[in-house]
N, CA, C and O atoms as a GROMACS GRO file, in nm:
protein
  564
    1UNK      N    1  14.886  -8.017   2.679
    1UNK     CA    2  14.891  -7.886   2.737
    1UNK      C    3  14.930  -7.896   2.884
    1UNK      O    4  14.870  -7.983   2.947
    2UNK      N    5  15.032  -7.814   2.958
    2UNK     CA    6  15.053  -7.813   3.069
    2UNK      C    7  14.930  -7.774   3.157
    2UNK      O    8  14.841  -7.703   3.112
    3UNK      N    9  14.929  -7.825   3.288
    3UNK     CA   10  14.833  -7.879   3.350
    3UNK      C   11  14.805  -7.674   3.454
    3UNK      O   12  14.703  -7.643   3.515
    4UNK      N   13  14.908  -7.601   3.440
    4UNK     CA   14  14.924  -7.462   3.480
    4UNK      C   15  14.855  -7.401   3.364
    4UNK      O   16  14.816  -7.294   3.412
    5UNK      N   17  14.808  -7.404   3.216
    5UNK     CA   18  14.782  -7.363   3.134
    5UNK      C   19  14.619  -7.350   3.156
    5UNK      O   20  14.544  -7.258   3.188
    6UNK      N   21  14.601  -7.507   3.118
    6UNK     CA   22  14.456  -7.520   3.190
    6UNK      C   23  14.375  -7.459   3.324
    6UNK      O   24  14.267  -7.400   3.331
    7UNK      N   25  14.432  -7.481   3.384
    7UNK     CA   26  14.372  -7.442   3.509
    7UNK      C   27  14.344  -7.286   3.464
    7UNK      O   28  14.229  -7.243   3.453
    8UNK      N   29  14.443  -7.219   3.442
    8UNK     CA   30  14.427  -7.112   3.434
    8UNK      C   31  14.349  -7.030   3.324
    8UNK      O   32  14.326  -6.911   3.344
    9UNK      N   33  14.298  -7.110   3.174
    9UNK     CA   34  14.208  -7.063   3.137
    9UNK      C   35  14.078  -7.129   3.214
    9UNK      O   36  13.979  -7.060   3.193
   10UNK      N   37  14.059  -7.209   3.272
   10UNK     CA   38  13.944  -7.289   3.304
   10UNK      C   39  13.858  -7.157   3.458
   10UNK      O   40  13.743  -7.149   3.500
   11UNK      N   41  13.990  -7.076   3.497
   11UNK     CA   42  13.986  -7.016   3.561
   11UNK      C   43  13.989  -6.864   3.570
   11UNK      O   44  13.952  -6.799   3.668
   12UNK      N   45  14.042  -6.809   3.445
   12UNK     CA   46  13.966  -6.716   3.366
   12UNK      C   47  13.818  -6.765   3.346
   12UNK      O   48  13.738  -6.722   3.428
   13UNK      N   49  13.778  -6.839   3.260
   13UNK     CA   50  13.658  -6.870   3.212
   13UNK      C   51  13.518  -6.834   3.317
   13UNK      O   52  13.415  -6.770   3.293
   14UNK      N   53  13.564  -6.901   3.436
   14UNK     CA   54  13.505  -6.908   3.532
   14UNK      C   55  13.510  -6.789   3.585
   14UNK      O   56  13.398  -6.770   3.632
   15UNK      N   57  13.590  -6.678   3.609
   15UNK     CA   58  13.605  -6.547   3.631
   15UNK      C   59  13.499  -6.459   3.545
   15UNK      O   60  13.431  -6.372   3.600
   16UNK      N   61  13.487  -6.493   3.374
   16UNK     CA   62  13.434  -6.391   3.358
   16UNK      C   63  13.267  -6.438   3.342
   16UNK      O   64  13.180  -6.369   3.292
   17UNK      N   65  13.254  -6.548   3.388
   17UNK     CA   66  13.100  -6.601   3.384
   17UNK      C   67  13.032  -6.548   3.527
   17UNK      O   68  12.924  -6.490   3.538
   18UNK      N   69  13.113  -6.579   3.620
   18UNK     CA   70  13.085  -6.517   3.753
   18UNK      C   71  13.024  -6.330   3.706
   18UNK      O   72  12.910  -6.284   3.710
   19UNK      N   73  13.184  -6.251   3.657
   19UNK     CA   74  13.128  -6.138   3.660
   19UNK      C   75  13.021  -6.098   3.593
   19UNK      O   76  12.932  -6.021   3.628
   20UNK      N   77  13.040  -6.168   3.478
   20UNK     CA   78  12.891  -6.131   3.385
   20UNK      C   79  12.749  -6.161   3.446
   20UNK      O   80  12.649  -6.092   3.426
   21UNK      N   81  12.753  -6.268   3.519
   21UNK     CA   82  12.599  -6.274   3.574
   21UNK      C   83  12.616  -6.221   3.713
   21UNK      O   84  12.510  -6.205   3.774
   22UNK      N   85  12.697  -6.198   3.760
   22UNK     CA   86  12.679  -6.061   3.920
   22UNK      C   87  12.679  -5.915   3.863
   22UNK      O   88  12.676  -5.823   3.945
   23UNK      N   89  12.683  -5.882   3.707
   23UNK     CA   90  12.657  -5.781   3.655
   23UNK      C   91  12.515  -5.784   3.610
   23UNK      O   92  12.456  -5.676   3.609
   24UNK      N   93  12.457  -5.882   3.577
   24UNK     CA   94  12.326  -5.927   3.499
   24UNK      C   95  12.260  -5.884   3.630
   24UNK      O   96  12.204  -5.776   3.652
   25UNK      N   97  12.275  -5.969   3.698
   25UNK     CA   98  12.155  -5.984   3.853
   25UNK      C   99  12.193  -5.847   3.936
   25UNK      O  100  12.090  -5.801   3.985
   26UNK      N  101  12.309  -5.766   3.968
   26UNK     CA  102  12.232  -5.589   3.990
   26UNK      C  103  12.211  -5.550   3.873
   26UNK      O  104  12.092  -5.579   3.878
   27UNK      N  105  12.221  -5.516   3.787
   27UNK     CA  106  12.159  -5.461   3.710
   27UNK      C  107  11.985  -5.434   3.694
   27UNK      O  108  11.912  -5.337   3.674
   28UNK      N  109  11.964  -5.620   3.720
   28UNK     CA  110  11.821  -5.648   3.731
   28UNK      C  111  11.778  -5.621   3.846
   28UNK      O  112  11.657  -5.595   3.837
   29UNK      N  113  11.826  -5.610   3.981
   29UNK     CA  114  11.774  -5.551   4.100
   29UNK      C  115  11.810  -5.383   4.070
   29UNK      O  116  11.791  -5.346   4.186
   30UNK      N  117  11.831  -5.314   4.029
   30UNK     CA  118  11.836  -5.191   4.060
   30UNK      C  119  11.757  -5.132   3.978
   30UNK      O  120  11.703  -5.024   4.002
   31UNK      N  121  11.735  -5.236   3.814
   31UNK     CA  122  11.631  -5.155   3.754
   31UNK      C  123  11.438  -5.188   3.829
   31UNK      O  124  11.335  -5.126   3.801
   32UNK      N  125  11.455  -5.298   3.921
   32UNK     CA  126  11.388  -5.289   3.959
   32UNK      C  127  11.336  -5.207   4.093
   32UNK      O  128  11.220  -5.185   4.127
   33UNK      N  129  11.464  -5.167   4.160
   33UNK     CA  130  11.450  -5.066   4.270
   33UNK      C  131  11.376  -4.934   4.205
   33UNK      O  132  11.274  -4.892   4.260
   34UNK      N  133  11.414  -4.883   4.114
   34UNK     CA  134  11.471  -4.802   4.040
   34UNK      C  135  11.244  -4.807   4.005
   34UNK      O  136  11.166  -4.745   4.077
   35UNK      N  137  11.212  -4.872   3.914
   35UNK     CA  138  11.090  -4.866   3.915
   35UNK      C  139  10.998  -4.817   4.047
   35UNK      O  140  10.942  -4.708   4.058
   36UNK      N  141  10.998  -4.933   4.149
   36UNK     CA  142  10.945  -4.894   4.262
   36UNK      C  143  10.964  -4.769   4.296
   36UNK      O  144  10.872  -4.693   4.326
   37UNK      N  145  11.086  -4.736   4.291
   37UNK     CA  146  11.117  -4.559   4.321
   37UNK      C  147  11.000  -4.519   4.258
   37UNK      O  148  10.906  -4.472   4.321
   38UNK      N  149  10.999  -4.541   4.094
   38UNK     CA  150  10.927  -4.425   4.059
   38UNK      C  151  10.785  -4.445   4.044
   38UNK      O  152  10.718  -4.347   4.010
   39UNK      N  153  10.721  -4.568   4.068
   39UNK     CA  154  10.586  -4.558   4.133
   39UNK      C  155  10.558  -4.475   4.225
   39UNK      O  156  10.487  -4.376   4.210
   40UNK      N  157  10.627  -4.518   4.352
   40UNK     CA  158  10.626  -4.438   4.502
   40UNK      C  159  10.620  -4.322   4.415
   40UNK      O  160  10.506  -4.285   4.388
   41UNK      N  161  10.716  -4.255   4.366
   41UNK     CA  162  10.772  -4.088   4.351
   41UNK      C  163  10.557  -4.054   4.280
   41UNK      O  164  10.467  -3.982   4.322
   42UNK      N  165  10.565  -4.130   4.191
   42UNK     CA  166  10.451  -4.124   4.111
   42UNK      C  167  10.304  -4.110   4.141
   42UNK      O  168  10.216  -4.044   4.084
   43UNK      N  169  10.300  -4.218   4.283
   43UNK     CA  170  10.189  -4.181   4.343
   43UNK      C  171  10.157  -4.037   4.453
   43UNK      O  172  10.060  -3.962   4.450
   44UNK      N  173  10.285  -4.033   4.551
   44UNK     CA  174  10.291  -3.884   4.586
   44UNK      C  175  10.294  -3.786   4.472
   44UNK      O  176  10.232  -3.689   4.515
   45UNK      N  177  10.330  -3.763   4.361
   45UNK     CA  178  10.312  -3.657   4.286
   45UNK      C  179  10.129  -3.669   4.243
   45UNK      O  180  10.047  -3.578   4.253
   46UNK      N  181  10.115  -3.761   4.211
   46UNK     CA  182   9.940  -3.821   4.184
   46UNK      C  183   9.873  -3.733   4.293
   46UNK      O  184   9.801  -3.635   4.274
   47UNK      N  185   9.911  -3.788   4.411
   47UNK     CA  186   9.840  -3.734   4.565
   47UNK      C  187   9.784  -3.607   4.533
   47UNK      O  188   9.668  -3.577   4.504
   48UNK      N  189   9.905  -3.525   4.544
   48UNK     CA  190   9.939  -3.397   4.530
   48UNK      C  191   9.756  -3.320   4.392
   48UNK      O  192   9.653  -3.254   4.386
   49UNK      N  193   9.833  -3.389   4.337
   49UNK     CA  194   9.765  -3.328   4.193
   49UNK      C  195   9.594  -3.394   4.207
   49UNK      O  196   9.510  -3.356   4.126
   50UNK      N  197   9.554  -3.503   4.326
   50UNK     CA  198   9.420  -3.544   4.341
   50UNK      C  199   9.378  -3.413   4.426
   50UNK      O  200   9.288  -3.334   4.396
   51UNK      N  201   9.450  -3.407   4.519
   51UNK     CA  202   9.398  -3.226   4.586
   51UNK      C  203   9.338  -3.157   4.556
   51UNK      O  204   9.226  -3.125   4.594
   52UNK      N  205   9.428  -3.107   4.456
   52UNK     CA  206   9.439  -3.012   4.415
   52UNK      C  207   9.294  -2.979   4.273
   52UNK      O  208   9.242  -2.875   4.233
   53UNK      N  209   9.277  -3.125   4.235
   53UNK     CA  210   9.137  -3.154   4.197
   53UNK      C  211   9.052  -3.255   4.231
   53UNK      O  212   9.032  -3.338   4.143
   54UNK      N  213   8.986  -3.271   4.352
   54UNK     CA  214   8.952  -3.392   4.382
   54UNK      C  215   8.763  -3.384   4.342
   54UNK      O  216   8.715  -3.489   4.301
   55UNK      N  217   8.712  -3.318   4.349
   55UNK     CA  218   8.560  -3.346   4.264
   55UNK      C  219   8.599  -3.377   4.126
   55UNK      O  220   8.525  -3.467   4.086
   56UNK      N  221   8.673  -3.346   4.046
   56UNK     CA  222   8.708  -3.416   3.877
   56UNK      C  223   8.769  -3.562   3.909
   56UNK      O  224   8.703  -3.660   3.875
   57UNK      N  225   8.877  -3.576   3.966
   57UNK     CA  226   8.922  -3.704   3.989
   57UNK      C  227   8.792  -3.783   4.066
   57UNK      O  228   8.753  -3.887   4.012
   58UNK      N  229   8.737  -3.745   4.164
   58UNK     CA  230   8.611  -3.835   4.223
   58UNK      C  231   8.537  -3.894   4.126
   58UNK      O  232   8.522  -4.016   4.124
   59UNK      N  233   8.475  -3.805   4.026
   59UNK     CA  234   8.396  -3.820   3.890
   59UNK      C  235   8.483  -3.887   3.798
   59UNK      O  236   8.409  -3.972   3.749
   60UNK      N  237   8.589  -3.898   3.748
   60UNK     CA  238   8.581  -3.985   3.699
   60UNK      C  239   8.598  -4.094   3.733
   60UNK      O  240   8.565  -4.184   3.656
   61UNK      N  241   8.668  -4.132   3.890
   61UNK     CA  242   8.707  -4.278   3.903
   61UNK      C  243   8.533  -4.316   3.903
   61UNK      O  244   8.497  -4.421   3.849
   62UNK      N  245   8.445  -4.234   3.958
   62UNK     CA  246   8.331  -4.262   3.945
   62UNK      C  247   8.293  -4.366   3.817
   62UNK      O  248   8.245  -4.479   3.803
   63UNK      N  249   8.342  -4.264   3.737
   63UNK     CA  250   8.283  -4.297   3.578
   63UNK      C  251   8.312  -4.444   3.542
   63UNK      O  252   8.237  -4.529   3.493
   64UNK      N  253   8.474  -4.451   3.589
   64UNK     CA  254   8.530  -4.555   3.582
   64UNK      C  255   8.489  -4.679   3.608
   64UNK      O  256   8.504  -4.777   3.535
   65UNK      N  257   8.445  -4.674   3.697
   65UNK     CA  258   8.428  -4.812   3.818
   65UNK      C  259   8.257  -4.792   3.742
   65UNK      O  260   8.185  -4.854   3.821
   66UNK      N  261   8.200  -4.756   3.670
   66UNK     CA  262   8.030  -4.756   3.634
   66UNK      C  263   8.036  -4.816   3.563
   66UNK      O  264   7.939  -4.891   3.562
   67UNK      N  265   8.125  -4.840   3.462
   67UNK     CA  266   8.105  -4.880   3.299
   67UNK      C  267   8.100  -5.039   3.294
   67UNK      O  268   8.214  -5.086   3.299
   68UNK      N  269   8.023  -5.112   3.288
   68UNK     CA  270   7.977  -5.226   3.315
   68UNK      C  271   8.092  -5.303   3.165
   68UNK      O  272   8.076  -5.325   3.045
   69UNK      N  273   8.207  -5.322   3.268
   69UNK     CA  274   8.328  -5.408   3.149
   69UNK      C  275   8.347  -5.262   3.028
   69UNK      O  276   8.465  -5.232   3.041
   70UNK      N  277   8.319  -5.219   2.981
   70UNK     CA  278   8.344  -5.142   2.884
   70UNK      C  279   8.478  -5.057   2.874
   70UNK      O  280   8.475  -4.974   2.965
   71UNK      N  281   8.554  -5.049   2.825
   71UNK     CA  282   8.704  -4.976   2.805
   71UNK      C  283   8.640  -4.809   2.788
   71UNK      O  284   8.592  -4.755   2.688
   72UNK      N  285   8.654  -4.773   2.880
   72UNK     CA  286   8.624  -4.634   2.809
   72UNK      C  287   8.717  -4.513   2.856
   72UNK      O  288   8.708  -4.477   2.974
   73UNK      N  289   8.824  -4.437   2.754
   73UNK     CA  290   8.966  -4.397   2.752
   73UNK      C  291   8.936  -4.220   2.732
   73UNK      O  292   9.011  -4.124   2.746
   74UNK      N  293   8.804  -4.230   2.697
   74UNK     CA  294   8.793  -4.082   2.625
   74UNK      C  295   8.706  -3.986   2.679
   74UNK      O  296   8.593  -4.033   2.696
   75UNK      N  297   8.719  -3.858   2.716
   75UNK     CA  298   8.618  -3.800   2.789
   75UNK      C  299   8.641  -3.639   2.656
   75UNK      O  300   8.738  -3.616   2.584
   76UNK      N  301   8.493  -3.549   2.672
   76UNK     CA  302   8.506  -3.421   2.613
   76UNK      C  303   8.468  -3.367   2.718
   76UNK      O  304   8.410  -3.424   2.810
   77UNK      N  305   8.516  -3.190   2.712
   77UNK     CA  306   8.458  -3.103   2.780
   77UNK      C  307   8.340  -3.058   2.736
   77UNK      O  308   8.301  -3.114   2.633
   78UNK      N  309   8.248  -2.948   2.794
   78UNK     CA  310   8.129  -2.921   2.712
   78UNK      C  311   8.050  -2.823   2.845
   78UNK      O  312   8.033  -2.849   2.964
   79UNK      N  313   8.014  -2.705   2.763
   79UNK     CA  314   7.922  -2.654   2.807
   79UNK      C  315   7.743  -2.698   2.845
   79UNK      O  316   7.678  -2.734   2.746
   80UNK      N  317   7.681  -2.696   2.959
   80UNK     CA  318   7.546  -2.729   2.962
   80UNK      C  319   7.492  -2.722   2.880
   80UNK      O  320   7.448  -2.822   2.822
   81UNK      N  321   7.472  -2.598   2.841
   81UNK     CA  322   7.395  -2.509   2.750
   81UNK      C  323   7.421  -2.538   2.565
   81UNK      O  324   7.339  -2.536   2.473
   82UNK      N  325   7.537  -2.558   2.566
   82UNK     CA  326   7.535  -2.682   2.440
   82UNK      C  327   7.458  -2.757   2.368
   82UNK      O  328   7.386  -2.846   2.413
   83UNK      N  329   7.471  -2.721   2.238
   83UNK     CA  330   7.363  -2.816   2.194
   83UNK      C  331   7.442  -2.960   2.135
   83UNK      O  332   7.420  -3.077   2.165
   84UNK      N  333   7.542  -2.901   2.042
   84UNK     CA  334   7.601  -3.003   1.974
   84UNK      C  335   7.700  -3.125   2.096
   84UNK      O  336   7.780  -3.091   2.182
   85UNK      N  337   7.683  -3.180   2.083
   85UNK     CA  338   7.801  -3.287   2.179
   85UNK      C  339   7.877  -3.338   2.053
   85UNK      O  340   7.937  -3.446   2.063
   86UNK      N  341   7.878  -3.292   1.972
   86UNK     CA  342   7.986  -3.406   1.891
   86UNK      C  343   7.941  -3.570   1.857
   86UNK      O  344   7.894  -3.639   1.948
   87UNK      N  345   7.959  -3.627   1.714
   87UNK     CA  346   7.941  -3.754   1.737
   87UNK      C  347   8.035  -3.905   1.728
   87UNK      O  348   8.104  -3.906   1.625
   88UNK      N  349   8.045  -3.976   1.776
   88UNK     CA  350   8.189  -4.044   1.751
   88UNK      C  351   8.123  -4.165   1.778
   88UNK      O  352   8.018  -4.166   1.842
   89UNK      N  353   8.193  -4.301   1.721
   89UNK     CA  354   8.193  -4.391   1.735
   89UNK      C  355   8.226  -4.487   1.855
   89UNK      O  356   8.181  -4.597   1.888
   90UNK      N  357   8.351  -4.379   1.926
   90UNK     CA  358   8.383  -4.409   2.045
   90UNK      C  359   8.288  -4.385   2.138
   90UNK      O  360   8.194  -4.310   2.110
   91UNK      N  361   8.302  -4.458   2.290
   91UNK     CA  362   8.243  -4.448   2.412
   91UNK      C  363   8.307  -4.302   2.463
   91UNK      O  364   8.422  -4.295   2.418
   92UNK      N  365   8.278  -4.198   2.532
   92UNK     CA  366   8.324  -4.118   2.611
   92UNK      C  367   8.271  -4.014   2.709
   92UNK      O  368   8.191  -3.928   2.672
   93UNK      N  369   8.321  -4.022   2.844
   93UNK     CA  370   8.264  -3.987   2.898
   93UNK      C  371   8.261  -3.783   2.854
   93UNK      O  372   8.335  -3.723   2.776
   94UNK      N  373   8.145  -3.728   2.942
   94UNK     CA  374   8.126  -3.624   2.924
   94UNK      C  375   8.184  -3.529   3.082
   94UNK      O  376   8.199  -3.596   3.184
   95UNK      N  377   8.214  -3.360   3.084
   95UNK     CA  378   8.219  -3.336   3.221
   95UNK      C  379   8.205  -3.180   3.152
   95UNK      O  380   8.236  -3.140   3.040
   96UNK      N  381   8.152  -3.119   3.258
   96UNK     CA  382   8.079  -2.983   3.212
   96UNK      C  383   8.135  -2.887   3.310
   96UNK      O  384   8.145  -2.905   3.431
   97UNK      N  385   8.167  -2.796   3.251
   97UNK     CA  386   8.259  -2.686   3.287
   97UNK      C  387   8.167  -2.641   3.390
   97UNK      O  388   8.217  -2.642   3.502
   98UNK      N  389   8.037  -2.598   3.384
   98UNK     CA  390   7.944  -2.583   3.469
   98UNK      C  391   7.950  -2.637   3.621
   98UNK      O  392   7.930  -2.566   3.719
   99UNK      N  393   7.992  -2.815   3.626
   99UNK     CA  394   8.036  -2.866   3.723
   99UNK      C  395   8.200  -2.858   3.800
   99UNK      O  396   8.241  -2.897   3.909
  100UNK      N  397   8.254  -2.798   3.702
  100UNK     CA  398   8.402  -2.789   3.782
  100UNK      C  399   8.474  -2.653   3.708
  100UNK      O  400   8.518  -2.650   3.593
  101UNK      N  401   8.474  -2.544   3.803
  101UNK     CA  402   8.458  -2.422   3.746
  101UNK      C  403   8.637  -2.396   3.744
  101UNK      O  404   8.666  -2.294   3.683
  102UNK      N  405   8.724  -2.451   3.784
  102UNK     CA  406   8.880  -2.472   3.726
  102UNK      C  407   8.884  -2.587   3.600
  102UNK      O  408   9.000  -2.621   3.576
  103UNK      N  409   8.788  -2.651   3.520
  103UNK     CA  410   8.863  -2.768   3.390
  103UNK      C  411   8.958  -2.736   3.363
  103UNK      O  412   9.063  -2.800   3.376
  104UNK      N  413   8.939  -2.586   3.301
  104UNK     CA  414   9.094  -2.590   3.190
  104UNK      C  415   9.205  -2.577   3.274
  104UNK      O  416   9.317  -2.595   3.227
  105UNK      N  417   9.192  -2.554   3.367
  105UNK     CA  418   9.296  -2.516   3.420
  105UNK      C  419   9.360  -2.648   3.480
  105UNK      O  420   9.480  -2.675   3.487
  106UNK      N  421   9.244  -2.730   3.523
  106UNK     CA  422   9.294  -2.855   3.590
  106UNK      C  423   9.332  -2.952   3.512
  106UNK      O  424   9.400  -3.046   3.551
  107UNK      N  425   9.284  -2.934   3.380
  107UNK     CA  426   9.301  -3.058   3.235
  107UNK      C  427   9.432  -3.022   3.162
  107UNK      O  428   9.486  -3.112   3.097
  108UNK      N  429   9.486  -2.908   3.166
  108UNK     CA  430   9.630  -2.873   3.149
  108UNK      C  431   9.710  -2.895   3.272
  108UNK      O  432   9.827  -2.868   3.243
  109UNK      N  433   9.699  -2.929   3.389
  109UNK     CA  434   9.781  -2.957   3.442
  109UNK      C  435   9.758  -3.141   3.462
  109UNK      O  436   9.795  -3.199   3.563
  110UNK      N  437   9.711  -3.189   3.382
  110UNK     CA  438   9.697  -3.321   3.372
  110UNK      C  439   9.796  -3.365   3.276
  110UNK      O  440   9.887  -3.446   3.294
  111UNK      N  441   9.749  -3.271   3.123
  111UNK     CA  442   9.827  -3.318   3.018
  111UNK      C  443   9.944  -3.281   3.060
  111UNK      O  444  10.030  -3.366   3.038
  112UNK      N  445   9.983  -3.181   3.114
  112UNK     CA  446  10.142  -3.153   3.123
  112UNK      C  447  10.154  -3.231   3.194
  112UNK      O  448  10.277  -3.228   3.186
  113UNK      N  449  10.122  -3.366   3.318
  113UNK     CA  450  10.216  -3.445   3.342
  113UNK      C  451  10.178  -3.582   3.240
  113UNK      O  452  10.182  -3.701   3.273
  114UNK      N  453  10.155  -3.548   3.159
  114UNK     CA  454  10.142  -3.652   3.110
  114UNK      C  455   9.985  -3.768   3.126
  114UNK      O  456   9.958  -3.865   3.055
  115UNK      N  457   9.928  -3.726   3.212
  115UNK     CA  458   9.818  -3.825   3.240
  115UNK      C  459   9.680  -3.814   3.145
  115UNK      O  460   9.587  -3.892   3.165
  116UNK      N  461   9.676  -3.738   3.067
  116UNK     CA  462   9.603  -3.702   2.945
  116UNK      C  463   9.622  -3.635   2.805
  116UNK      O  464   9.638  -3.514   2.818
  117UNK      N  465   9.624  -3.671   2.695
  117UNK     CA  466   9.641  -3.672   2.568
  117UNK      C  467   9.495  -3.546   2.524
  117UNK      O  468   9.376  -3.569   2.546
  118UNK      N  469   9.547  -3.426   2.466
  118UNK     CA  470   9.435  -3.391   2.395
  118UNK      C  471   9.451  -3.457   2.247
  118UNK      O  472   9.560  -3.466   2.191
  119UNK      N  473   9.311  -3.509   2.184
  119UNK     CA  474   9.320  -3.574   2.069
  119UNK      C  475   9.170  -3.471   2.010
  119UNK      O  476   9.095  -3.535   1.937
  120UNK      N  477   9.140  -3.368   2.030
  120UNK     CA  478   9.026  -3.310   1.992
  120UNK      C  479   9.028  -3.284   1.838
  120UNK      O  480   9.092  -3.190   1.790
  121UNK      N  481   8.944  -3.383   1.754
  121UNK     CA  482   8.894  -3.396   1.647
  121UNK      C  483   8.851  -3.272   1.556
  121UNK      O  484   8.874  -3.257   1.436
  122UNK      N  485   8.769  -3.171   1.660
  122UNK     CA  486   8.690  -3.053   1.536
  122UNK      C  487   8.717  -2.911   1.712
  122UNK      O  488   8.809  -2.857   1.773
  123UNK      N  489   8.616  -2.915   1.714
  123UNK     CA  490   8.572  -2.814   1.823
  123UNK      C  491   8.572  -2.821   1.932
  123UNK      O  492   8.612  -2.741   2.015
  124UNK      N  493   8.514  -2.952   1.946
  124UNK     CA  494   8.502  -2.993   2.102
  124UNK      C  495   8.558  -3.061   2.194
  124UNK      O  496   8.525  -3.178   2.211
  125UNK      N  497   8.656  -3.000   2.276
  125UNK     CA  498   8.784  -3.100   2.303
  125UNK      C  499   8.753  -3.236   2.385
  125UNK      O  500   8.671  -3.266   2.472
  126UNK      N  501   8.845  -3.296   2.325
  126UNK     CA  502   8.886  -3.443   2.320
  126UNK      C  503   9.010  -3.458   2.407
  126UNK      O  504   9.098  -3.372   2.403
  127UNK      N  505   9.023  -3.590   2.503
  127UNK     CA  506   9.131  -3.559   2.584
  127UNK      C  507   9.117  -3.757   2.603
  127UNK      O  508   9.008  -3.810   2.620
  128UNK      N  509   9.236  -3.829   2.597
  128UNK     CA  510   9.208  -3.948   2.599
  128UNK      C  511   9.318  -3.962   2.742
  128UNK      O  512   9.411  -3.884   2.765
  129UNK      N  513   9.288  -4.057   2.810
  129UNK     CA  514   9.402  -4.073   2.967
  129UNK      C  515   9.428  -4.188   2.952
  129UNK      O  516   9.361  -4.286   2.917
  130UNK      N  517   9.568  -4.168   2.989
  130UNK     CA  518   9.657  -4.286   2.973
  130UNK      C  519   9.666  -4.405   3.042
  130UNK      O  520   9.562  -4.412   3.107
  131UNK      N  521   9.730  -4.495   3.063
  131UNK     CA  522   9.650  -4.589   3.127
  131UNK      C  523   9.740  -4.616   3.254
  131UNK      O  524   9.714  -4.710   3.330
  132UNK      N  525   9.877  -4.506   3.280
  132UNK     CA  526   9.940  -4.458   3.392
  132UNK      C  527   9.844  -4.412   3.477
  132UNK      O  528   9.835  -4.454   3.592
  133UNK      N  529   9.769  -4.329   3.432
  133UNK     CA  530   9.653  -4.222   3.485
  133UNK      C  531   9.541  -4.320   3.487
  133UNK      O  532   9.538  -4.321   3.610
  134UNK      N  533   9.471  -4.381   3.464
  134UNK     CA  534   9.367  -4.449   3.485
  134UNK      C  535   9.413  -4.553   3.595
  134UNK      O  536   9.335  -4.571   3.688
  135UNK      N  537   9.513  -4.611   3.594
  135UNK     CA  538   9.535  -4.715   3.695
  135UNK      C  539   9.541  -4.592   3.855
  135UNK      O  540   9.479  -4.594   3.962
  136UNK      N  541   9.624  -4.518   3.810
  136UNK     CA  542   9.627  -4.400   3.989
  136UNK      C  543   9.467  -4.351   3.994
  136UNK      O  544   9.427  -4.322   4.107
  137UNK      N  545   9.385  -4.341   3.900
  137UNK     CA  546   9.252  -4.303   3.996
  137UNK      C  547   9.205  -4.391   4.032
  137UNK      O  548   9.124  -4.381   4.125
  138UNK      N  549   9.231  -4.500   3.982
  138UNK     CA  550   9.168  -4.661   4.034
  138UNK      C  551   9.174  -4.688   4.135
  138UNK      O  552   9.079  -4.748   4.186
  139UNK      N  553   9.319  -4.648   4.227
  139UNK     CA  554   9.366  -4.693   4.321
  139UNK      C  555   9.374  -4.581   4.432
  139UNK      O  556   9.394  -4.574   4.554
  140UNK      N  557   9.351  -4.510   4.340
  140UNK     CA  558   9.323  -4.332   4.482
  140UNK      C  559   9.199  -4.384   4.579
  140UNK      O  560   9.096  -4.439   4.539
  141UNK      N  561   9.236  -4.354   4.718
  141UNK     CA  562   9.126  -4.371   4.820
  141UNK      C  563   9.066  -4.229   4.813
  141UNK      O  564   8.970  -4.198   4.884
   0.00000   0.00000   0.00000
């Protein structure tokens, strides 16, 4: 093979190995910019929405940080005056409308961003938080 032949696939070759991994490596920095963005974006929107309820968020990081090792994902609402609490196998915490006289209002604007799941079984609602949402009250001052 002429010695112009070679070179020149040897030099293609080398062309498209270059581009493929300077395509690989931004790719991989921007999806990682790209994350950080949306932490940052994530925790100011968090901020915002701790405000706007901060005795419920206090209580539960409360709850949180109590549970001696125990995973516990699930909380119900519930009147004082209640008799039934529901019974489940699961751990979950409790919070009483009595104590935070916006819930529903503040527990729908949870699930709509996403930071809580209603999973309510019969009557008594059930609301499980995600573990997006459990890590930001963790870390809320």
């Amino acid at each position: 093979m002429p010695l112009d032949v070679v070179s020149s696939a040897v030099g293609f070759v080398v062309g498209v190995a270059t581009g493929a991994a300077g395509s690989y490596l931004g790719n991989r920095l921007t999806d990682r910019r790209r994350e950080r963005e949306k932490s940052t974006a994530d925790r100011k929107s968090f901020a915002s929405i701790r405000e706007q309820m901060l005795p419920l968020i206090t209580e539960i990081k409360s709850d949180l940080e109590g549970e001696d090792g125990q995973v516990v994902r699930e909380f119900f609402i519930i009147e004082r005056r209640s008799i039934a609490m529901g019974r489940s196998s699961k751990p979950r915490f409790a919070y009483y409308v009595e104590d935070h006289p916006q819930l529903h209002g503040q527990l729908e604007i949870l699930e709509n961003r996403g930071y809580i799941i209603d999973v309510t079984p019969g009557n008594t609602p059930v609301f499980r938080m995600t573990e997006e949402f459990v890590d930001l009250v963790r870390t809320s001052t």
